[in-house]
Coordinates of C-alpha atoms and ligand atoms in Angstrom, one line a residue:
M1 CA -22.4 28.4 16.8
A2 CA -20.6 28.6 13.7
T3 CA -19.7 26.7 10.6
A4 CA -17.7 26.9 7.9
F5 CA -17.0 25.0 4.8
A6 CA -13.3 24.2 3.0
P7 CA -13.1 22.5 -0.3
G8 CA -10.2 20.2 -0.9
K9 CA -7.8 20.6 -4.0
C10 CA -6.3 18.6 -6.5
I11 CA -2.7 19.4 -7.9
L12 CA -2.6 19.4 -11.7
F13 CA 0.8 20.2 -11.9
G14 CA 3.8 20.9 -9.8
E15 CA 3.6 19.1 -6.6
H16 CA 7.0 18.7 -4.9
A17 CA 8.4 21.2 -7.0
V18 CA 6.6 23.8 -5.5
V19 CA 7.8 23.8 -2.3
Y20 CA 11.0 24.6 -3.9
G21 CA 9.5 27.8 -5.6
H22 CA 8.8 26.5 -9.0
P23 CA 5.3 26.9 -9.8
A24 CA 2.1 24.7 -9.4
V25 CA -1.3 24.7 -10.6
A26 CA -4.3 23.4 -8.2
V27 CA -7.9 23.9 -8.2
A28 CA -10.3 23.3 -5.7
I29 CA -12.5 20.4 -6.0
D30 CA -16.2 19.8 -5.0
A31 CA -15.4 17.7 -1.7
G32 CA -14.2 19.5 1.1
V33 CA -14.6 19.7 5.0
E34 CA -17.3 21.4 7.3
V35 CA -16.3 22.4 11.0
K36 CA -19.1 23.5 13.3
L37 CA -18.3 25.2 16.5
D38 CA -20.1 25.4 19.6
F39 CA -19.8 26.7 23.0
S40 CA -19.9 24.1 25.6
D41 CA -19.2 22.9 29.1
E42 CA -16.0 21.0 28.4
W43 CA -14.0 20.3 25.3
G44 CA -15.0 17.7 22.9
I45 CA -14.4 16.5 19.1
K46 CA -16.1 14.8 16.8
N47 CA -14.6 13.9 13.6
S48 CA -16.5 12.0 10.8
Y49 CA -13.2 10.1 9.9
Y50 CA -12.8 8.6 13.0
A51 CA -16.5 8.7 15.1
N52 CA -19.9 9.2 15.4
E53 CA -19.9 10.6 18.8
Y54 CA -17.8 13.5 20.5
M55 CA -14.5 12.7 22.1
K56 CA -12.2 14.2 24.5
Y57 CA -10.2 17.0 22.8
Q58 CA -6.6 15.9 22.5
E59 CA -4.1 18.5 21.6
D60 CA -1.3 16.2 20.2
K61 CA -4.2 13.9 18.2
N62 CA -5.3 17.5 16.6
P63 CA -2.4 19.6 15.7
H64 CA -4.1 21.8 13.1
I65 CA -6.7 22.3 15.2
H66 CA -5.0 23.1 18.5
Y67 CA -2.3 25.7 16.2
I68 CA -5.2 27.4 15.1
I69 CA -7.2 27.6 18.6
N70 CA -4.0 28.5 20.2
D71 CA -1.2 30.1 17.9
V72 CA -3.1 32.0 15.7
F73 CA -6.2 33.1 18.0
N74 CA -4.7 32.6 21.5
Y75 CA -8.2 31.4 22.2
D76 CA -9.2 31.7 25.8
G77 CA -13.0 31.5 25.8
P78 CA -15.2 29.0 26.9
P79 CA -14.6 25.3 25.9
L80 CA -15.5 24.3 22.2
R81 CA -17.3 21.3 20.9
I82 CA -15.6 20.7 17.3
N83 CA -17.8 19.0 15.1
I84 CA -15.8 18.1 11.4
E85 CA -17.6 16.1 8.6
S86 CA -15.5 15.4 5.4
N87 CA -16.2 13.9 2.4
L88 CA -12.7 13.7 1.4
F89 CA -10.4 11.1 1.7
S90 CA -7.8 11.3 4.1
A91 CA -4.1 12.0 4.0
A92 CA -4.7 11.4 0.3
G93 CA -3.3 14.3 -1.4
L94 CA -6.5 16.2 -1.8
G95 CA -5.5 18.9 0.8
S96 CA -7.8 17.3 3.6
S97 CA -5.7 19.1 6.5
A98 CA -5.5 22.7 4.5
A99 CA -9.5 22.3 4.2
L100 CA -9.7 21.1 7.7
S101 CA -7.5 24.1 9.0
N102 CA -9.1 26.7 6.9
A103 CA -12.7 25.4 7.8
M104 CA -11.7 25.7 11.5
G105 CA -10.0 29.5 10.7
A106 CA -13.1 30.4 9.4
A107 CA -15.5 29.0 11.9
L108 CA -13.5 30.6 15.0
H109 CA -13.1 33.9 13.6
K110 CA -17.2 33.6 13.1
L111 CA -17.4 32.9 16.6
T112 CA -15.0 34.8 18.3
K113 CA -15.4 38.4 15.9
P114 CA -19.6 37.6 14.6
E115 CA -19.5 41.0 12.8
G116 CA -16.0 40.6 11.1
K117 CA -16.4 39.5 7.5
I118 CA -14.3 36.4 6.4
D119 CA -10.6 37.6 4.7
R120 CA -9.7 34.6 2.3
I121 CA -5.9 36.3 1.9
E122 CA -5.7 35.9 5.8
L123 CA -7.4 32.4 6.0
A124 CA -5.0 31.3 3.2
K125 CA -2.2 32.3 5.2
I126 CA -3.5 30.9 9.1
G127 CA -3.7 27.5 7.1
H128 CA -0.6 27.8 5.7
S129 CA 1.0 28.4 9.0
A130 CA -0.8 25.2 10.4
E131 CA 0.2 23.2 7.7
A132 CA 3.8 24.1 8.1
N133 CA 3.7 23.6 11.7
A134 CA 2.5 20.2 11.2
Q135 CA 5.0 19.3 8.2
S136 CA 8.4 20.1 10.2
G137 CA 8.5 23.3 8.5
R138 CA 8.0 22.2 4.8
A139 CA 4.8 23.2 3.0
S140 CA 4.2 25.4 0.1
P141 CA 0.9 27.7 0.7
T142 CA -0.8 25.8 -2.6
D143 CA -3.3 23.7 -0.2
S144 CA -4.5 26.6 1.8
A145 CA -4.3 29.2 -1.1
T146 CA -6.6 26.6 -3.4
S147 CA -8.7 25.9 -0.3
S148 CA -9.7 29.5 0.6
L149 CA -9.9 31.2 -3.0
G150 CA -11.4 28.3 -5.0
G151 CA -11.3 28.4 -8.8
C152 CA -7.8 27.6 -10.1
V153 CA -4.5 28.8 -8.4
V154 CA -1.2 29.1 -9.8
V155 CA 1.3 29.2 -6.9
S156 CA 5.2 30.4 -8.1
G157 CA 8.1 31.2 -6.8
K158 CA 8.1 34.6 -8.5
K159 CA 5.1 36.9 -9.2
N160 CA 4.2 36.8 -13.2
D161 CA 2.4 39.5 -14.7
D162 CA 0.8 37.2 -17.0
W163 CA -1.6 36.2 -14.1
E164 CA -3.9 37.8 -11.7
H165 CA -1.7 38.2 -8.8
V166 CA -3.4 37.6 -5.3
F167 CA -0.7 37.6 -2.5
D168 CA 2.6 36.8 -1.2
T169 CA 3.8 34.6 1.2
S170 CA 6.4 33.4 2.9
L171 CA 7.9 30.8 5.1
M172 CA 11.2 29.6 7.0
T173 CA 11.8 26.3 5.9
P174 CA 15.1 23.8 7.1
E175 CA 16.4 24.5 3.9
G176 CA 16.1 28.3 4.3
E177 CA 13.5 31.0 3.1
R178 CA 10.9 30.7 0.7
K179 CA 8.8 32.7 -1.1
W180 CA 5.4 32.1 -2.8
S181 CA 3.4 34.5 -5.1
I182 CA -0.2 33.4 -5.3
H183 CA -2.3 34.1 -8.4
S184 CA -5.6 33.2 -9.8
I185 CA -6.9 32.2 -13.6
D186 CA -9.7 31.9 -15.2
L187 CA -10.5 28.3 -16.9
H188 CA -11.1 28.3 -20.7
E189 CA -14.7 26.9 -21.0
K190 CA -13.9 23.5 -22.6
I191 CA -11.8 23.0 -19.4
S192 CA -14.8 23.9 -16.9
N193 CA -17.0 21.5 -19.2
S194 CA -14.6 18.4 -18.5
W195 CA -14.2 16.3 -15.3
L196 CA -11.5 15.3 -12.8
V197 CA -11.8 11.8 -11.8
L198 CA -9.6 11.0 -8.5
G199 CA -8.6 7.6 -7.5
F200 CA -8.3 6.6 -4.2
T201 CA -5.5 4.0 -3.6
G202 CA -6.7 3.0 -0.1
E203 CA -3.2 3.9 1.3
A204 CA -2.7 6.9 3.3
A205 CA 0.3 9.0 3.1
P206 CA 1.4 11.8 5.5
T207 CA 2.2 14.4 3.2
G208 CA 5.2 15.8 5.8
D209 CA 6.7 12.4 5.5
M210 CA 6.3 12.5 1.9
V211 CA 8.2 16.0 1.6
S212 CA 10.8 15.1 3.8
G213 CA 11.4 12.0 1.6
V214 CA 12.3 13.9 -1.3
A215 CA 14.2 16.6 0.7
S216 CA 16.5 13.9 1.4
R217 CA 17.0 12.5 -1.9
L218 CA 17.5 15.8 -3.4
K219 CA 20.2 16.0 -0.4
K220 CA 22.1 12.8 -1.3
N221 CA 21.7 13.3 -5.4
P222 CA 21.3 16.8 -6.4
A223 CA 20.7 15.9 -10.1
L224 CA 17.3 15.4 -8.7
Y225 CA 16.8 19.3 -8.9
D226 CA 16.8 19.0 -12.7
E227 CA 13.8 16.7 -12.5
M228 CA 12.4 20.0 -10.6
K229 CA 13.3 22.0 -13.6
A230 CA 11.5 19.7 -15.8
I231 CA 8.4 19.7 -13.8
E232 CA 8.2 23.4 -14.2
N233 CA 8.7 23.5 -17.9
I234 CA 5.8 21.0 -17.8
T235 CA 3.7 23.2 -15.4
K236 CA 4.4 26.4 -17.9
A237 CA 3.3 23.8 -21.0
G238 CA 0.1 22.6 -19.0
L239 CA -1.4 26.1 -17.4
K240 CA -0.8 27.2 -21.3
A241 CA -3.0 24.0 -22.3
L242 CA -5.3 24.9 -19.4
E243 CA -6.0 28.7 -20.8
L244 CA -6.4 27.4 -24.4
G245 CA -8.6 24.9 -23.5
N246 CA -6.7 22.2 -25.2
L247 CA -7.5 19.0 -23.4
E248 CA -5.4 16.9 -25.0
A249 CA -2.2 19.1 -24.5
V250 CA -3.4 19.3 -20.8
G251 CA -3.7 15.4 -20.4
I252 CA 0.2 15.1 -22.1
A253 CA 1.4 17.5 -19.8
M254 CA -0.4 15.5 -17.1
N255 CA 0.8 12.3 -18.3
S256 CA 4.8 13.9 -18.5
C257 CA 4.1 14.9 -14.6
H258 CA 3.5 11.6 -13.5
E259 CA 6.8 10.3 -15.1
K260 CA 8.9 13.1 -13.4
L261 CA 7.0 12.4 -10.0
K262 CA 8.2 8.6 -10.6
I263 CA 12.0 10.0 -10.9
L264 CA 11.4 12.3 -7.2
G265 CA 10.2 8.5 -5.8
V266 CA 6.7 9.6 -4.8
S267 CA 4.9 7.1 -7.1
T268 CA 4.0 3.7 -5.8
P269 CA 2.8 0.5 -7.7
A270 CA -1.0 1.1 -6.9
L271 CA -1.1 4.4 -8.0
D272 CA 1.3 3.5 -11.5
N273 CA -1.3 0.6 -12.2
M274 CA -4.1 3.3 -11.8
V275 CA -2.4 5.8 -14.0
S276 CA -2.1 3.7 -16.7
M277 CA -5.4 1.9 -16.7
T278 CA -7.3 5.2 -16.7
R279 CA -5.5 6.7 -19.7
Q280 CA -7.7 4.6 -21.8
H281 CA -10.9 6.8 -21.2
S282 CA -8.9 10.3 -20.1
F283 CA -6.9 12.9 -21.8
G284 CA -4.1 12.5 -19.6
S285 CA -3.5 11.2 -15.8
K286 CA -1.1 11.2 -13.2
L287 CA -0.4 11.1 -9.4
T288 CA -1.6 14.2 -7.3
G289 CA -0.4 15.4 -4.2
A290 CA 2.3 14.2 -2.3
G291 CA 2.3 10.5 -3.3
G292 CA 3.3 7.5 -1.7
G293 CA -0.3 6.0 -1.8
G294 CA -3.0 8.9 -1.6
C295 CA -4.7 9.7 -5.1
M296 CA -4.1 9.7 -8.8
V297 CA -6.2 12.0 -10.9
A298 CA -7.7 11.7 -14.8
L299 CA -9.3 14.7 -16.5
T300 CA -11.7 12.8 -18.9
S301 CA -15.3 13.9 -20.7
N302 CA -16.4 10.3 -19.8
P303 CA -16.3 10.2 -16.0
E304 CA -18.2 7.3 -15.6
R305 CA -16.0 5.2 -17.5
V306 CA -13.2 6.4 -15.7
A307 CA -14.5 5.7 -12.1
Q308 CA -15.3 2.3 -13.0
E309 CA -11.9 1.5 -14.1
I310 CA -10.3 3.0 -10.5
E311 CA -12.7 0.5 -9.3
I312 CA -11.3 -2.4 -11.0
C313 CA -8.1 -1.5 -9.7
G314 CA -9.3 -1.8 -6.4
G315 CA -9.3 1.9 -5.8
R316 CA -12.1 4.3 -4.9
P317 CA -13.0 7.0 -7.2
L318 CA -14.6 10.7 -6.6
I319 CA -15.7 12.8 -9.5
S320 CA -15.3 16.4 -9.5
K321 CA -15.9 19.4 -11.4
F322 CA -13.2 22.1 -12.2
G323 CA -12.6 24.9 -9.6
S324 CA -15.5 24.9 -7.1
K325 CA -15.8 28.0 -5.0
G326 CA -13.4 28.7 -2.1
A327 CA -14.1 28.1 1.9
Y328 CA -17.2 30.2 3.0
L329 CA -19.3 30.4 5.8
R330 CA -22.7 28.5 6.3
E331 CA -25.9 29.4 8.1
N332 CA -26.4 27.7 11.1
Ligands
MEV401 C1 1.2 18.4 -0.9 O1 -0.8 18.4 -1.6 C2 1.5 18.8 -2.0 C3 3.1 19.1 -2.0 O2 3.7 20.1 -3.1 C4 3.4 19.4 -0.5 C5 3.0 20.9 -0.6 O3 2.7 21.7 -1.5 O4 3.5 21.4 0.6 C6 3.8 17.6 -1.9

């Protein structure tokens, strides 16, 4: 038996723009996905999102898992019983599929190579390729790297010496080859002591569809590339504020980022409503992740009040600290 846990993530700045090589900043959150693997007589899967009992394992219904078992590990061992437990909202912009891929990759590595140590960079790359495979070849490594490394991660089209460089990666997308450098930054104490409150609209939005939607809007209206550049400037300002522990400035950057994401066409009335409502008791708030539903995030020192505001808007809140630890194996 092998069990692994990988956290979800919250993008503070730069979603969508990062797919085109602009920087993004993301933190690992407390909630995540646990995958437990057992050898068995027949293939079975239990996913707490959908069911309380084992069901027949269907490859097409589990694209990330199938890709990892077959394409990454070329697994030809005995059938597996795959038990997935998640406390993340699904298809909600919190990196649930990257967390699932990373936890699956770590657990399968443990099961097939019990003596081998888990390599976080390798794991992040496995997660990224599984995401890209499920998202028509367009995915940045943001979700998988944040879930694997934990803490606060900056993903950027170019290596930047201001931050600790961790690894580089690339992907062939329908728009050509993209390259990213993944960095890690330390969070200022004031930031680590504040709270993120995520609010789920209840509307699931597959990331692949949202990313393709932005790609086709960019094709029709190339002026939108200027908005990507504007998001980059906001991301850089937000990052500086994060490093200085300036909560007000982080909040202003979050608010500005939301406005730009609206222009890219990825916000919804429910997100806009929760974002404006939660600004009363937070430093700033914005949609997070792919949008089209999914989640918003607020930075606050009053998490209970913000959670209440989210509930009043009909959303489901999730309170998290900043920068949880990255993927790890659990004792069975
Ligand atoms: C998804 O969490 C964030 C996007 O930027 C897509 C990606 O980075 O692959 C929308």
